[in-house]
């Protein structure tokens, strides 16, 4: 699901600015398209050095007014992925001892990575391959879709250009991930001044096989994503929504999630992140009561 949204979001360049009744053509603005791709990759790379707060709401159906479950986490890049540390509903640690234990565990992971990266070669190679696959998937969207201009819309003080997204019949998938592209359609909103994707909405138009064909995401499933400029020149995800129905083996499943991303904060690559976590643990140690003292 994440790869699907990522890949479509990356290709939010106006490849075809023509009426819907006109023919769909290839990239009409190759320079602009390259700029959008570069910006999307910049945002992806930033996730390796920025921590954030993530609030995930799960519903039984998209129409439920209140979520059945809420999970709030502090998400910290670890050099080989993301570590999610649970928080309370107020966005603060609900159990200080458990929270500290999570931070200490992260510090140990980062220490090994910084001091003896060779011992983590497999994890580093696996993470590098994952990022390479994402990058190639983004690049593949160059030819996978055609876009038609729909309208200009305002969002705050910015003007966004809305485009209809459709499958390019000339596109030939080369991997199981790119095979998804012909089975989705939707709309994208682009801030053309910055060359950044601001919003995407998509629908699954044909059943999609997943998990080595042992499961399916059904036609009619829906997803959307919104991005904002959190820092000058840096656009990151602020909200995503997945409403997917399908089956896995012989049982059906239904995923209805809304995720909110906030409090982006630079923590740096593993060596800088380790220093920051150690400093945080040090401050927490100073706040602990002295032995033998009683809490009033």
GROMACS .gro file of C-alpha atoms in nm:
model
  296
    1UNK     CA    1   0.000   0.000   0.000
    2UNK     CA    2   0.278   0.240   0.093
    3UNK     CA    3   0.469   0.164  -0.227
    4UNK     CA    4   0.155   0.226  -0.431
    5UNK     CA    5   0.097   0.570  -0.280
    6UNK     CA    6   0.466   0.657  -0.295
    7UNK     CA    7   0.501   0.567  -0.660
    8UNK     CA    8   0.192   0.754  -0.770
    9UNK     CA    9   0.280   1.054  -0.558
   10UNK     CA   10   0.618   1.072  -0.724
   11UNK     CA   11   0.474   1.109  -1.069
   12UNK     CA   12   0.262   1.415  -1.008
   13UNK     CA   13   0.410   1.610  -1.297
   14UNK     CA   14   0.173   1.741  -1.567
   15UNK     CA   15   0.250   1.492  -1.841
   16UNK     CA   16  -0.056   1.592  -2.039
   17UNK     CA   17  -0.224   1.931  -2.020
   18UNK     CA   18  -0.514   1.872  -2.256
   19UNK     CA   19  -0.895   1.851  -2.231
   20UNK     CA   20  -1.030   1.513  -2.120
   21UNK     CA   21  -1.171   1.461  -2.468
   22UNK     CA   22  -0.831   1.508  -2.629
   23UNK     CA   23  -0.561   1.245  -2.672
   24UNK     CA   24  -0.335   1.167  -2.379
   25UNK     CA   25   0.029   1.231  -2.460
   26UNK     CA   26   0.364   1.169  -2.295
   27UNK     CA   27   0.562   1.410  -2.076
   28UNK     CA   28   0.475   1.762  -2.184
   29UNK     CA   29   0.719   1.926  -1.945
   30UNK     CA   30   1.020   1.695  -1.900
   31UNK     CA   31   1.219   1.954  -1.701
   32UNK     CA   32   0.930   2.009  -1.463
   33UNK     CA   33   0.875   1.634  -1.433
   34UNK     CA   34   1.240   1.584  -1.339
   35UNK     CA   35   1.203   1.854  -1.074
   36UNK     CA   36   0.899   1.682  -0.921
   37UNK     CA   37   1.084   1.350  -0.915
   38UNK     CA   38   1.389   1.510  -0.751
   39UNK     CA   39   1.168   1.676  -0.487
   40UNK     CA   40   0.992   1.349  -0.410
   41UNK     CA   41   1.322   1.171  -0.362
   42UNK     CA   42   1.440   1.457  -0.142
   43UNK     CA   43   1.137   1.408   0.081
   44UNK     CA   44   1.199   1.033   0.098
   45UNK     CA   45   1.563   1.087   0.195
   46UNK     CA   46   1.459   1.332   0.470
   47UNK     CA   47   1.269   1.054   0.648
   48UNK     CA   48   1.608   0.895   0.727
   49UNK     CA   49   1.712   1.197   0.934
   50UNK     CA   50   1.383   1.337   1.069
   51UNK     CA   51   1.184   1.189   1.353
   52UNK     CA   52   0.809   1.249   1.379
   53UNK     CA   53   0.493   1.179   1.576
   54UNK     CA   54   0.255   0.938   1.406
   55UNK     CA   55  -0.111   0.897   1.500
   56UNK     CA   56  -0.286   0.601   1.335
   57UNK     CA   57  -0.663   0.568   1.364
   58UNK     CA   58  -0.820   0.234   1.269
   59UNK     CA   59  -1.187   0.201   1.179
   60UNK     CA   60  -1.406  -0.098   1.103
   61UNK     CA   61  -1.549   0.087   0.804
   62UNK     CA   62  -1.474   0.422   0.633
   63UNK     CA   63  -1.806   0.567   0.750
   64UNK     CA   64  -1.746   0.506   1.122
   65UNK     CA   65  -1.745   0.849   1.293
   66UNK     CA   66  -1.505   0.736   1.567
   67UNK     CA   67  -1.201   0.510   1.537
   68UNK     CA   68  -1.208   0.166   1.694
   69UNK     CA   69  -0.843   0.201   1.792
   70UNK     CA   70  -0.583   0.477   1.809
   71UNK     CA   71  -0.210   0.417   1.815
   72UNK     CA   72   0.031   0.707   1.871
   73UNK     CA   73   0.404   0.658   1.825
   74UNK     CA   74   0.727   0.850   1.818
   75UNK     CA   75   0.895   0.736   1.495
   76UNK     CA   76   1.275   0.758   1.492
   77UNK     CA   77   1.505   0.656   1.203
   78UNK     CA   78   1.754   0.389   1.314
   79UNK     CA   79   1.980   0.368   1.009
   80UNK     CA   80   1.822   0.041   0.896
   81UNK     CA   81   1.457   0.137   0.923
   82UNK     CA   82   1.221   0.307   1.166
   83UNK     CA   83   1.174   0.249   1.539
   84UNK     CA   84   0.827   0.319   1.675
   85UNK     CA   85   0.805   0.402   2.044
   86UNK     CA   86   0.448   0.396   2.185
   87UNK     CA   87   0.303   0.714   2.335
   88UNK     CA   88  -0.014   0.788   2.528
   89UNK     CA   89  -0.324   0.949   2.378
   90UNK     CA   90  -0.190   1.291   2.478
   91UNK     CA   91   0.123   1.231   2.269
   92UNK     CA   92   0.341   1.187   2.578
   93UNK     CA   93   0.490   0.873   2.737
   94UNK     CA   94   0.226   0.694   2.945
   95UNK     CA   95   0.485   0.472   3.116
   96UNK     CA   96   0.814   0.651   3.180
   97UNK     CA   97   1.004   0.330   3.263
   98UNK     CA   98   0.889   0.152   2.946
   99UNK     CA   99   0.959   0.462   2.741
  100UNK     CA  100   1.312   0.487   2.879
  101UNK     CA  101   1.368   0.117   2.806
  102UNK     CA  102   1.268   0.176   2.443
  103UNK     CA  103   1.513   0.466   2.414
  104UNK     CA  104   1.791   0.261   2.572
  105UNK     CA  105   1.723  -0.018   2.323
  106UNK     CA  106   1.743   0.228   2.035
  107UNK     CA  107   2.068   0.368   2.175
  108UNK     CA  108   2.218   0.017   2.180
  109UNK     CA  109   2.115  -0.043   1.818
  110UNK     CA  110   2.262   0.290   1.709
  111UNK     CA  111   2.583   0.227   1.906
  112UNK     CA  112   2.644  -0.102   1.727
  113UNK     CA  113   2.569   0.059   1.391
  114UNK     CA  114   2.804   0.354   1.454
  115UNK     CA  115   3.091   0.158   1.611
  116UNK     CA  116   3.071  -0.168   1.416
  117UNK     CA  117   2.870  -0.119   1.098
  118UNK     CA  118   3.024  -0.438   0.953
  119UNK     CA  119   2.823  -0.650   1.196
  120UNK     CA  120   2.507  -0.492   1.056
  121UNK     CA  121   2.600  -0.549   0.692
  122UNK     CA  122   2.296  -0.764   0.614
  123UNK     CA  123   2.053  -0.515   0.769
  124UNK     CA  124   2.222  -0.223   0.593
  125UNK     CA  125   2.220  -0.402   0.257
  126UNK     CA  126   1.855  -0.498   0.297
  127UNK     CA  127   1.760  -0.138   0.380
  128UNK     CA  128   1.968  -0.002   0.091
  129UNK     CA  129   1.792  -0.243  -0.147
  130UNK     CA  130   1.453  -0.132  -0.016
  131UNK     CA  131   1.542   0.232  -0.084
  132UNK     CA  132   1.679   0.144  -0.429
  133UNK     CA  133   1.357  -0.042  -0.516
  134UNK     CA  134   1.155   0.263  -0.410
  135UNK     CA  135   1.370   0.492  -0.622
  136UNK     CA  136   1.334   0.268  -0.927
  137UNK     CA  137   0.960   0.247  -0.871
  138UNK     CA  138   0.940   0.626  -0.868
  139UNK     CA  139   1.137   0.645  -1.192
  140UNK     CA  140   0.913   0.384  -1.357
  141UNK     CA  141   0.608   0.606  -1.312
  142UNK     CA  142   0.756   0.839  -1.575
  143UNK     CA  143   0.602   0.620  -1.844
  144UNK     CA  144   0.329   0.444  -1.647
  145UNK     CA  145   0.071   0.724  -1.639
  146UNK     CA  146  -0.080   1.002  -1.845
  147UNK     CA  147  -0.216   1.320  -1.688
  148UNK     CA  148  -0.486   1.561  -1.802
  149UNK     CA  149  -0.530   1.907  -1.654
  150UNK     CA  150  -0.862   1.947  -1.468
  151UNK     CA  151  -0.859   2.276  -1.275
  152UNK     CA  152  -0.671   2.506  -1.041
  153UNK     CA  153  -0.766   2.506  -0.674
  154UNK     CA  154  -0.660   2.711  -0.373
  155UNK     CA  155  -0.515   2.568  -0.052
  156UNK     CA  156  -0.436   2.845   0.191
  157UNK     CA  157  -0.215   3.095   0.014
  158UNK     CA  158  -0.107   2.843  -0.252
  159UNK     CA  159  -0.257   2.756  -0.588
  160UNK     CA  160  -0.260   2.389  -0.681
  161UNK     CA  161  -0.307   2.241  -1.027
  162UNK     CA  162  -0.530   1.933  -1.033
  163UNK     CA  163  -0.465   1.656  -1.287
  164UNK     CA  164  -0.654   1.342  -1.376
  165UNK     CA  165  -0.431   1.036  -1.361
  166UNK     CA  166  -0.482   0.748  -1.605
  167UNK     CA  167  -0.292   0.439  -1.714
  168UNK     CA  168  -0.066   0.481  -2.018
  169UNK     CA  169  -0.164   0.195  -2.254
  170UNK     CA  170   0.187   0.195  -2.401
  171UNK     CA  171   0.342   0.113  -2.062
  172UNK     CA  172   0.474  -0.241  -2.014
  173UNK     CA  173   0.531  -0.345  -1.650
  174UNK     CA  174   0.869  -0.505  -1.580
  175UNK     CA  175   0.830  -0.602  -1.211
  176UNK     CA  176   0.554  -0.722  -0.982
  177UNK     CA  177   0.541  -0.374  -0.828
  178UNK     CA  178   0.508  -0.187  -1.159
  179UNK     CA  179   0.236  -0.439  -1.255
  180UNK     CA  180   0.015  -0.249  -1.007
  181UNK     CA  181   0.019   0.070  -1.215
  182UNK     CA  182  -0.229  -0.034  -1.488
  183UNK     CA  183  -0.484  -0.115  -1.217
  184UNK     CA  184  -0.516   0.226  -1.052
  185UNK     CA  185  -0.640   0.571  -1.147
  186UNK     CA  186  -0.707   0.894  -0.965
  187UNK     CA  187  -0.617   1.260  -0.928
  188UNK     CA  188  -0.308   1.453  -0.820
  189UNK     CA  189  -0.268   1.812  -0.703
  190UNK     CA  190   0.064   1.985  -0.771
  191UNK     CA  191   0.209   2.309  -0.640
  192UNK     CA  192   0.368   2.416  -0.967
  193UNK     CA  193   0.561   2.706  -0.811
  194UNK     CA  194   0.765   2.468  -0.594
  195UNK     CA  195   0.732   2.158  -0.812
  196UNK     CA  196   0.593   1.963  -0.516
  197UNK     CA  197   0.312   1.714  -0.483
  198UNK     CA  198   0.045   1.844  -0.243
  199UNK     CA  199  -0.222   1.574  -0.261
  200UNK     CA  200  -0.310   1.248  -0.433
  201UNK     CA  201  -0.626   1.036  -0.439
  202UNK     CA  202  -0.649   0.702  -0.613
  203UNK     CA  203  -0.878   0.406  -0.667
  204UNK     CA  204  -0.804   0.046  -0.752
  205UNK     CA  205  -0.978  -0.025  -1.085
  206UNK     CA  206  -0.897  -0.398  -1.102
  207UNK     CA  207  -0.819  -0.660  -0.839
  208UNK     CA  208  -0.447  -0.654  -0.750
  209UNK     CA  209  -0.265  -0.977  -0.661
  210UNK     CA  210  -0.031  -0.944  -0.363
  211UNK     CA  211   0.193  -1.169  -0.154
  212UNK     CA  212   0.308  -1.397  -0.435
  213UNK     CA  213  -0.052  -1.418  -0.557
  214UNK     CA  214  -0.175  -1.562  -0.226
  215UNK     CA  215  -0.395  -1.258  -0.170
  216UNK     CA  216  -0.578  -0.978  -0.346
  217UNK     CA  217  -0.667  -0.614  -0.298
  218UNK     CA  218  -1.013  -0.574  -0.441
  219UNK     CA  219  -1.133  -0.332  -0.704
  220UNK     CA  220  -1.285  -0.022  -0.542
  221UNK     CA  221  -1.021   0.013  -0.271
  222UNK     CA  222  -0.923   0.376  -0.214
  223UNK     CA  223  -0.622   0.569  -0.086
  224UNK     CA  224  -0.515   0.930  -0.046
  225UNK     CA  225  -0.220   1.129   0.082
  226UNK     CA  226  -0.152   1.495   0.162
  227UNK     CA  227   0.182   1.672   0.186
  228UNK     CA  228   0.274   2.015   0.324
  229UNK     CA  229   0.587   2.229   0.343
  230UNK     CA  230   0.708   2.166   0.700
  231UNK     CA  231   1.032   2.357   0.649
  232UNK     CA  232   1.136   2.592   0.366
  233UNK     CA  233   1.189   2.372   0.062
  234UNK     CA  234   1.101   2.048   0.245
  235UNK     CA  235   0.760   1.890   0.184
  236UNK     CA  236   0.662   1.585   0.390
  237UNK     CA  237   0.355   1.369   0.441
  238UNK     CA  238   0.100   1.516   0.681
  239UNK     CA  239  -0.191   1.273   0.631
  240UNK     CA  240  -0.268   0.944   0.462
  241UNK     CA  241  -0.579   0.731   0.438
  242UNK     CA  242  -0.620   0.370   0.324
  243UNK     CA  243  -0.952   0.197   0.266
  244UNK     CA  244  -0.862  -0.144   0.129
  245UNK     CA  245  -1.067  -0.462   0.110
  246UNK     CA  246  -0.935  -0.795  -0.007
  247UNK     CA  247  -0.846  -1.148   0.087
  248UNK     CA  248  -0.540  -1.327   0.220
  249UNK     CA  249  -0.528  -1.700   0.153
  250UNK     CA  250  -0.886  -1.809   0.228
  251UNK     CA  251  -0.992  -1.527   0.460
  252UNK     CA  252  -1.103  -1.173   0.380
  253UNK     CA  253  -0.951  -0.860   0.530
  254UNK     CA  254  -1.047  -0.497   0.554
  255UNK     CA  255  -0.803  -0.212   0.626
  256UNK     CA  256  -0.939   0.132   0.709
  257UNK     CA  257  -0.664   0.354   0.848
  258UNK     CA  258  -0.609   0.726   0.880
  259UNK     CA  259  -0.261   0.840   0.976
  260UNK     CA  260  -0.157   1.187   1.088
  261UNK     CA  261   0.212   1.289   1.084
  262UNK     CA  262   0.338   1.587   1.285
  263UNK     CA  263   0.625   1.726   1.495
  264UNK     CA  264   0.891   1.655   1.235
  265UNK     CA  265   1.226   1.716   1.400
  266UNK     CA  266   1.578   1.674   1.264
  267UNK     CA  267   1.766   1.401   1.451
  268UNK     CA  268   2.032   1.327   1.191
  269UNK     CA  269   2.210   1.014   1.064
  270UNK     CA  270   2.294   0.734   1.314
  271UNK     CA  271   2.593   0.909   1.477
  272UNK     CA  272   2.397   1.231   1.537
  273UNK     CA  273   2.083   1.040   1.639
  274UNK     CA  274   2.286   0.842   1.893
  275UNK     CA  275   2.423   1.162   2.048
  276UNK     CA  276   2.071   1.309   2.066
  277UNK     CA  277   1.923   0.995   2.229
  278UNK     CA  278   2.206   0.977   2.482
  279UNK     CA  279   2.154   1.342   2.569
  280UNK     CA  280   1.782   1.280   2.615
  281UNK     CA  281   1.853   0.982   2.841
  282UNK     CA  282   2.096   1.193   3.039
  283UNK     CA  283   1.834   1.461   3.099
  284UNK     CA  284   1.586   1.196   3.208
  285UNK     CA  285   1.842   1.056   3.454
  286UNK     CA  286   1.880   1.399   3.614
  287UNK     CA  287   1.502   1.420   3.659
  288UNK     CA  288   1.486   1.088   3.850
  289UNK     CA  289   1.425   1.117   4.228
  290UNK     CA  290   1.724   1.055   4.458
  291UNK     CA  291   1.747   0.710   4.622
  292UNK     CA  292   1.544   0.696   4.939
  293UNK     CA  293   1.331   1.000   4.852
  294UNK     CA  294   0.954   0.974   4.849
  295UNK     CA  295   0.721   1.113   4.584
  296UNK     CA  296   0.497   1.382   4.728
   0.00000   0.00000   0.00000
